[in-house]
Structure formats: C-alpha cells, structure tokens
Tab-separated table of C-alpha atoms in Angstrom:
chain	number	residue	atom	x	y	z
A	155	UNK	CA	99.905	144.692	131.334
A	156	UNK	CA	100.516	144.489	127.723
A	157	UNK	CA	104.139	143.115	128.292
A	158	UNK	CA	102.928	140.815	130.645
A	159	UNK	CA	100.121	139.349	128.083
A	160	UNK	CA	103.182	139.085	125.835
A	161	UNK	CA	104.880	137.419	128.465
A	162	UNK	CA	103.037	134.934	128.272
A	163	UNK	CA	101.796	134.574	124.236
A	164	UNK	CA	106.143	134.164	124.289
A	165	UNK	CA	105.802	130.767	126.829
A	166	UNK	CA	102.700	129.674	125.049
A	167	UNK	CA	104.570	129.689	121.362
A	168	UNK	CA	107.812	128.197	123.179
A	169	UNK	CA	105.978	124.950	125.110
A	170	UNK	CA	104.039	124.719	121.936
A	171	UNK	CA	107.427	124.441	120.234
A	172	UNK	CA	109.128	122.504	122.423
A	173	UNK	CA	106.440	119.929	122.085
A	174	UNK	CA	106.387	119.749	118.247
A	175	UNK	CA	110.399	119.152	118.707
A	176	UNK	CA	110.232	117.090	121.326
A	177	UNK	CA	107.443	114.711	119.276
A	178	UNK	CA	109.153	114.956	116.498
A	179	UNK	CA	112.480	113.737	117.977
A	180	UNK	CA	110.457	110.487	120.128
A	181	UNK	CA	108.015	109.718	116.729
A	182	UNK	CA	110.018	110.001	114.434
A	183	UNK	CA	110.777	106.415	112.408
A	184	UNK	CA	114.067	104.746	113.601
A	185	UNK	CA	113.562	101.170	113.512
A	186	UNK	CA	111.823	98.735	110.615
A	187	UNK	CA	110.798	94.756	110.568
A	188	UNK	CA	109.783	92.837	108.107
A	189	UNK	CA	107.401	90.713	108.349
A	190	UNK	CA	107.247	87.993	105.546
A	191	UNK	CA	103.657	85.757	104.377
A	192	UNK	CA	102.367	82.896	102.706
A	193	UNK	CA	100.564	83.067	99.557
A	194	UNK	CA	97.418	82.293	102.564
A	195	UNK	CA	98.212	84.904	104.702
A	196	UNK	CA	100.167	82.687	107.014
A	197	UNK	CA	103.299	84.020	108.657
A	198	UNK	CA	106.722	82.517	107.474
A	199	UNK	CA	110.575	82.777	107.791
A	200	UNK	CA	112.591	85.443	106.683
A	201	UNK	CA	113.494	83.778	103.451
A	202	UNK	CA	116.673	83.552	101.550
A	203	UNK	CA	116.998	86.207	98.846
A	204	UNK	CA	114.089	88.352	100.668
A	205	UNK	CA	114.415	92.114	101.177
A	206	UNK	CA	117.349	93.597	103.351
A	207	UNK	CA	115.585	95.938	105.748
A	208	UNK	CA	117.717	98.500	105.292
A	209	UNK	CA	116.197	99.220	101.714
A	210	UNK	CA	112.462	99.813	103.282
A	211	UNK	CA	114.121	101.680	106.303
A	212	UNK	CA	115.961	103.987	103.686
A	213	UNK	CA	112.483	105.153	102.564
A	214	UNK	CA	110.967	105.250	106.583
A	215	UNK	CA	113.444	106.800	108.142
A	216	UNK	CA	112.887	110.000	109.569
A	217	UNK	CA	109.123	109.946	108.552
A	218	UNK	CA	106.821	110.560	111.818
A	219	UNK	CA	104.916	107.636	113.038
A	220	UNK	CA	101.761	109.419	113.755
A	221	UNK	CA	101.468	111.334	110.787
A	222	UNK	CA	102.916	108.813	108.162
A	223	UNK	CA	100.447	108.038	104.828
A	224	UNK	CA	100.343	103.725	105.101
A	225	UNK	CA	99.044	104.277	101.424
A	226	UNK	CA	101.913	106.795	100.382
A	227	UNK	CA	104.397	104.880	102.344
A	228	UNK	CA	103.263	101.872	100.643
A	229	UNK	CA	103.283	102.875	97.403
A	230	UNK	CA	106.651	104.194	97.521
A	231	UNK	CA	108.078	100.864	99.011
A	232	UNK	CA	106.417	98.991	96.310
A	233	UNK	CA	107.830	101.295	93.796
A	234	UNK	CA	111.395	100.460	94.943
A	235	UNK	CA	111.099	96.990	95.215
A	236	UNK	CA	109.542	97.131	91.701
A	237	UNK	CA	113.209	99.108	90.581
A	238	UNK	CA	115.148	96.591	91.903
A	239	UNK	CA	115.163	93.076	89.945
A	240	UNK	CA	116.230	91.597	92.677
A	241	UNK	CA	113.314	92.453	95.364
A	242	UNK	CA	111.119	93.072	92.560
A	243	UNK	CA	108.520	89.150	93.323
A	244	UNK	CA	108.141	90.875	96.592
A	245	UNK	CA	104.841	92.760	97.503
A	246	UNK	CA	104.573	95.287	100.427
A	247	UNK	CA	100.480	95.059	101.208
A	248	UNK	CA	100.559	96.623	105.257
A	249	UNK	CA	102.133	98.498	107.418
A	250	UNK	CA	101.706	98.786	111.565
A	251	UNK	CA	102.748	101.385	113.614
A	252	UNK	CA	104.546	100.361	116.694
A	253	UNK	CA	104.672	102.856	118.638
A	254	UNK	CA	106.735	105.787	119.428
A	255	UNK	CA	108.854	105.117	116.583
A	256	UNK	CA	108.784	101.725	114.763
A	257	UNK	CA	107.561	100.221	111.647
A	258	UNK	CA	106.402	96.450	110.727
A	259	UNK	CA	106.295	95.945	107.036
A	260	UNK	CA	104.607	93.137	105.902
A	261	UNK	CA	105.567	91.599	102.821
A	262	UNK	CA	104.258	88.302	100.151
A	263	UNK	CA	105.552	87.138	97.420
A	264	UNK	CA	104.095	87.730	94.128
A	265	UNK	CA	102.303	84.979	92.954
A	266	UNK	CA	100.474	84.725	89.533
A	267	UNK	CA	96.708	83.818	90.127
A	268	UNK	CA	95.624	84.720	86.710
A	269	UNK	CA	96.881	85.767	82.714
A	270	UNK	CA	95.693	87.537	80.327
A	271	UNK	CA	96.599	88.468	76.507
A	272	UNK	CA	96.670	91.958	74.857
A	273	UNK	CA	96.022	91.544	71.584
A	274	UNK	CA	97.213	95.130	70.942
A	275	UNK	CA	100.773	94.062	71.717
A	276	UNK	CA	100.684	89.809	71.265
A	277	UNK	CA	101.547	89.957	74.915
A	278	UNK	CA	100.115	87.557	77.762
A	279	UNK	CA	100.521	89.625	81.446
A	280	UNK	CA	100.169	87.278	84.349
A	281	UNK	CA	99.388	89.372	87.729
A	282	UNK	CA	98.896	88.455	91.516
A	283	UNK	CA	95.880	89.316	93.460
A	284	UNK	CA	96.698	92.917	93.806
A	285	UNK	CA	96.706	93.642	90.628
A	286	UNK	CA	100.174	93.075	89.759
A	287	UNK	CA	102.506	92.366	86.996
A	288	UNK	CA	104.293	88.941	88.599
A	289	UNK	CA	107.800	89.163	86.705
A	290	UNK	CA	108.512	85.332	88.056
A	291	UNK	CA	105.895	83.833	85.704
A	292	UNK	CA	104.472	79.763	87.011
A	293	UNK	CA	107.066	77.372	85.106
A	294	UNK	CA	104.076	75.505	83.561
A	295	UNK	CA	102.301	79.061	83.348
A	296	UNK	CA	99.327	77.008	85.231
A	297	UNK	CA	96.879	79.765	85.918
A	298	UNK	CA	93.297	80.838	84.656
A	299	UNK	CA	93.264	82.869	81.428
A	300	UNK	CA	90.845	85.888	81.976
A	301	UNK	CA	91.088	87.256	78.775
A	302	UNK	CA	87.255	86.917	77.937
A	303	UNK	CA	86.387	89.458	80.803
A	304	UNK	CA	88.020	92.043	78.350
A	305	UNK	CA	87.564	94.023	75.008
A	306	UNK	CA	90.838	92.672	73.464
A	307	UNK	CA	91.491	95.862	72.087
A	308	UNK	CA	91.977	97.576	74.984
A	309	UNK	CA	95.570	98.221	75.415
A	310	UNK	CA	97.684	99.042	78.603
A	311	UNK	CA	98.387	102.603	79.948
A	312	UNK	CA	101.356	103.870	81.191
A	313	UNK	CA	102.058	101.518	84.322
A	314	UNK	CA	102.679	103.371	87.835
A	315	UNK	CA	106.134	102.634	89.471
A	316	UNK	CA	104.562	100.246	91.793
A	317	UNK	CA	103.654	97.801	89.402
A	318	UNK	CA	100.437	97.208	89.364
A	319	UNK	CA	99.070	96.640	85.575
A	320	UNK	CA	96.104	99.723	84.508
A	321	UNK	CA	94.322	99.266	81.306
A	322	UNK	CA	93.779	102.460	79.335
A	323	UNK	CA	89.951	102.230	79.571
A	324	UNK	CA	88.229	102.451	83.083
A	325	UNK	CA	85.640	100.098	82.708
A	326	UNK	CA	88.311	97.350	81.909
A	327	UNK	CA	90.290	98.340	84.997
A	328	UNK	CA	87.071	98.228	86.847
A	329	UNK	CA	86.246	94.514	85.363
A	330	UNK	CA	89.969	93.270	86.353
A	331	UNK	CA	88.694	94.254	89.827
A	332	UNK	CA	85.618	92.269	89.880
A	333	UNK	CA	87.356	89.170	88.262
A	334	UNK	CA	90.333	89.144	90.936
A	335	UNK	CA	88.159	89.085	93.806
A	336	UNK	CA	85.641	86.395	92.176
A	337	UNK	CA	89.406	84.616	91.718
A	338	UNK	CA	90.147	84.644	95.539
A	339	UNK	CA	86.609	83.773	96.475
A	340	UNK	CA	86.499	80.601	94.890
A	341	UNK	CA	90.148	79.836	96.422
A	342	UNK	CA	88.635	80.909	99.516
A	343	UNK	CA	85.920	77.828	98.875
A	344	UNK	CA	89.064	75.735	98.921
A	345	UNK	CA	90.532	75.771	94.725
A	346	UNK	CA	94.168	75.847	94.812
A	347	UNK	CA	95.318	78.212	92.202
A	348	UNK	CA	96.660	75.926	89.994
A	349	UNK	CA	93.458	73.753	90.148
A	350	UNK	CA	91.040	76.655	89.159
A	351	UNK	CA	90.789	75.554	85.703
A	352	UNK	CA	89.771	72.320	86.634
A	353	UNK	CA	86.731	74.011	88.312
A	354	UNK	CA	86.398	76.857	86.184
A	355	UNK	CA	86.716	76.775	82.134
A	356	UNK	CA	89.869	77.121	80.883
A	357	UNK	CA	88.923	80.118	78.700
A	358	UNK	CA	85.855	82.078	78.875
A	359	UNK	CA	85.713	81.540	82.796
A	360	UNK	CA	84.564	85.674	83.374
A	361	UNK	CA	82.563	87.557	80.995
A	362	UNK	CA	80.242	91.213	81.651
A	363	UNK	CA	77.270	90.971	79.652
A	364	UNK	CA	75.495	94.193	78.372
A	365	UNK	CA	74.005	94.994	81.838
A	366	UNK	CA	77.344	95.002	83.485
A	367	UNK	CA	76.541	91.718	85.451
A	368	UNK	CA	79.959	89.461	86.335
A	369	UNK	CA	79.087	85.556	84.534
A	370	UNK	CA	81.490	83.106	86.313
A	371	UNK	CA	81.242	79.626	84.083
A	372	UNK	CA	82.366	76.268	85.532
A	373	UNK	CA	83.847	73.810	84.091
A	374	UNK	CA	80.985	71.016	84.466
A	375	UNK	CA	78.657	73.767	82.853
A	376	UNK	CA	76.073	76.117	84.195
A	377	UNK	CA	76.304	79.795	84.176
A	378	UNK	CA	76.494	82.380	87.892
A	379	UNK	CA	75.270	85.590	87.141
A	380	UNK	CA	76.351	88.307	89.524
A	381	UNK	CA	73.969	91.279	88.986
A	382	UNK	CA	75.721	94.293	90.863
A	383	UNK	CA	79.590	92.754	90.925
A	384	UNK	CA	80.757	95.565	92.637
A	385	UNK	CA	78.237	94.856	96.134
A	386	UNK	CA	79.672	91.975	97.998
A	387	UNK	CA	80.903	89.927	95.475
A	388	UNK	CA	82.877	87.458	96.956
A	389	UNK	CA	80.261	86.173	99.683
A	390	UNK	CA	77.107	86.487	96.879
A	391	UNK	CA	79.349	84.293	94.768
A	392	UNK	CA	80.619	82.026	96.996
A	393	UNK	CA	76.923	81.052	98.256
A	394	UNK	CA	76.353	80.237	94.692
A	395	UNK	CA	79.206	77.820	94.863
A	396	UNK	CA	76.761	76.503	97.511
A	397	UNK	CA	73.993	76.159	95.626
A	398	UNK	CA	75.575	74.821	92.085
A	399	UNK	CA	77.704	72.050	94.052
A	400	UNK	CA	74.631	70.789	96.134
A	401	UNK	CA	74.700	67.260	95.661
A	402	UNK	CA	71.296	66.901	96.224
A	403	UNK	CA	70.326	69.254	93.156
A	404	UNK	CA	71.805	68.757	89.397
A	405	UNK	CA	72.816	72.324	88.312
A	406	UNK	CA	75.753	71.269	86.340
A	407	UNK	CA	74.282	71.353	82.926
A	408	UNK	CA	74.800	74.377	80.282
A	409	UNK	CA	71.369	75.277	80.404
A	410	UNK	CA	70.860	76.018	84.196
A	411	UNK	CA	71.221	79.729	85.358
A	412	UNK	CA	72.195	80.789	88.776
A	413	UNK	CA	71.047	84.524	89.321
A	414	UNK	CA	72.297	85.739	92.191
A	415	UNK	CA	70.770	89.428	92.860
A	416	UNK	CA	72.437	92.541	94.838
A	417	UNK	CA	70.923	91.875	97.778
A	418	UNK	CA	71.750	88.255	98.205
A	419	UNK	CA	68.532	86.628	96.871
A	420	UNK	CA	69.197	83.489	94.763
A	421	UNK	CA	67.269	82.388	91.758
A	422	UNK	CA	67.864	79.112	89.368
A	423	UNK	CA	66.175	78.838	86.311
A	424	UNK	CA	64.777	75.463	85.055
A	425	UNK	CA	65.925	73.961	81.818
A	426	UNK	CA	63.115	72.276	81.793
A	427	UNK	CA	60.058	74.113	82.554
A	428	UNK	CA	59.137	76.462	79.756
C-alpha cells in the first residue's frame, strides 16, 4: 500500500513537472515589436534612427510571459536606452503581453514639456512628462519654466539608470508630480506645449503655498488654487479652465481667486465685494 501511495506522490511530482517545463518552454518570451507614438498618444511609423528590436529583445528574451514584472521590465528597458546615446530620446512607457510568448513595446519620444533651474549647480534640466531628463533639449528651448514650484536650494539626488530626474527632498519630488500633471491637463484643454506660456506666466506659473495647495497663474491674471493637488488634479483643474475662460464672466484680473476644493466644489472670490 505504501509503495503504491508512493506510486503515485512519484506521477503527481512528474506531471507537475512536466507542466512547469512544458509552460516554461510555450511562455517563455521569443518574439518583440515595437510599437512607436506621437507626442498625443497617436500611433506612428517606425522612424528612422528609432530602436533596433533586437536591443529590447536582448533584455525579454527568455523571461516568461505570465510571470514577467511590466514595471521591472520597464525599468530595465528604459535604463538601456538611457546607456545608449543613440536610443537614449526614446521612452519605453507600456508593455502588452501577447500571448503564449510575445511582447509589444511601446515607445515615444522624449519631448521637453517643461525646465527648470538648480541653483545649487547653475544648471537648467528640461524633462518630458514622465519625469524625465530630455537630453535633445527644444532648439528655441520654448517650454514653461517651473522653477517657482521649488525651494531653489534643493539639489538633485543620485539619478536612477532610467533617467528620470529625483530631487533630494521628497516633498519637491512630490511637487514635480503635481506640476507635470497640471502641465498635461491644460494641453489636454487644447495648449500646445510650446504655447503654454502664452496661457500661463512665463515664470511663476506653479507655486505650493504654506497649506500645500497647487496655485496655477495665467497669463491674463487671476490665481487657481488647488486645495488637495494630489485628488484628481487634472479634471478639478481643468473645470477651472472652464470657469476662468467663461466669456460671459471677467475672471481675468489679478485680484480674482478661483478655489477649487477636494471634492470638486468651485468658489470665486469677488474683487469687489468686501
């Protein structure tokens, strides 16, 4: 009996082996496409100079479909592409599984949507909306300086490989957050990148005041003050684009106030009542 029970504890282990080989084999990564994007999301070409595939299939090879980290994987793409000068404007930002054993990498270019100066090292860092150092910096550097959204004497840590820019202090990396995202919701109100100074101030465009709220300044005056940045910023500040560009109501004066509060509400103060 007791041979017999091993008997079988033996054909268990095997079929259980067998399967794990046998999954591994059919799962395992053999094939990757690239997939390359506009600056919009919009699907493009293969351009010239983009990434050979083999580079991101060196890294996916072998790796098993099902059980693959997209945020390791990801990371570890964008780290390489950050080595290489050549592949180094391009930005790995998803990855789909196709199964049993191919990868689509999806890939933009770095584009600079904002600068910033360090005045611990005299040096301005322009970065794309994933928090980025862009290496090909705009040849008329036309982007919106967020400097004012900053203590200027916090200086840079150590960055990681993939490239993305961390400030020493936490809070700064947290307010670099909140000003990126207000920076692709007012693009997402139809502001071209290099026409967001012409709608926002030129400097001073993102402060934090004491309380930690987000103040977004346009350029015709005015003030948006986002209590709670980090709860739904970009759709609480885009309805405030709503409400300050109403052509029926005059906001656009350096004494109005638009408060907009965590849970959505919207309140404008009058300049004129007292």
């Amino acid at each position: 009996m007791k041979n017999k029970k091993l008997l079988v504890l033996l054909a268990i282990v095997a079929v259980v082996v067998v399967v794990i080989v046998v999954m591994a084999s059919v799962f395992s990564v053999r094939h990757v496409y690239l997939s390359y994007h506009m600056f919009n999301g919009d699907l493009t070409t293969a351009p010239d100079g983009g990434v050979p595939t083999e580079v991101i299939e060196s890294i996916a090879r072998g790796k098993s479909a099902i059980f693959l980290s997209k945020a390791n994987f990801l990371a570890q793409v964008n780290a390489k592409l950050q080595a290489n000068s050549d592949y180094s404007q391009w930005h790995a930002f998803a990855v789909v599984r196709n199964f049993p054993n191919k990868l689509e990498v999806h890939l933009v270019k770095r584009t600079a949507i904002a600068k910033f100066s360090l005045s611990t090292t005299a040096e301005t860092i322009y970065i794309d909306s994933f928090g980025c150092r862009v290496t090909e910096i705009p040849e008329d550097g036309q982007c919106i300086d967020i400097t004012s959204a900053f203590n200027a004497t916090d200086p840079a840590a150590e960055q990681p490989a993939d490239g993305t820019f961390k400030f020493v202090s936490a809070e700064s990396n947290t307010r670099l957050k909140y000003v990126l995202e207000a920076i692709l919701a007012t693009w997402q109100c139809y502001v071209e990148i290099d026409e967001m100074d012409d709608v926002l101030r030129p400097t001073n465009a993102f402060t934090f005041d004491e309380h930690g709220c987000l103040l977004v300044r346009p350029s015709q005056g005015g003030t948006i003050e986002l209590q709670s940045p980090e709860t739904d910023l970009s759709v609480r500040l885009q309805k405030a684009y709503g409400v300050y560009f109403n052509s029926s109501v005059n906001l656009q004066s350096d004494k109005w106030v638009i408060t907009v509060y965590k849970n959505g509400r919207i309140k404008t103060a009058d300049p004129n009542k007292k």
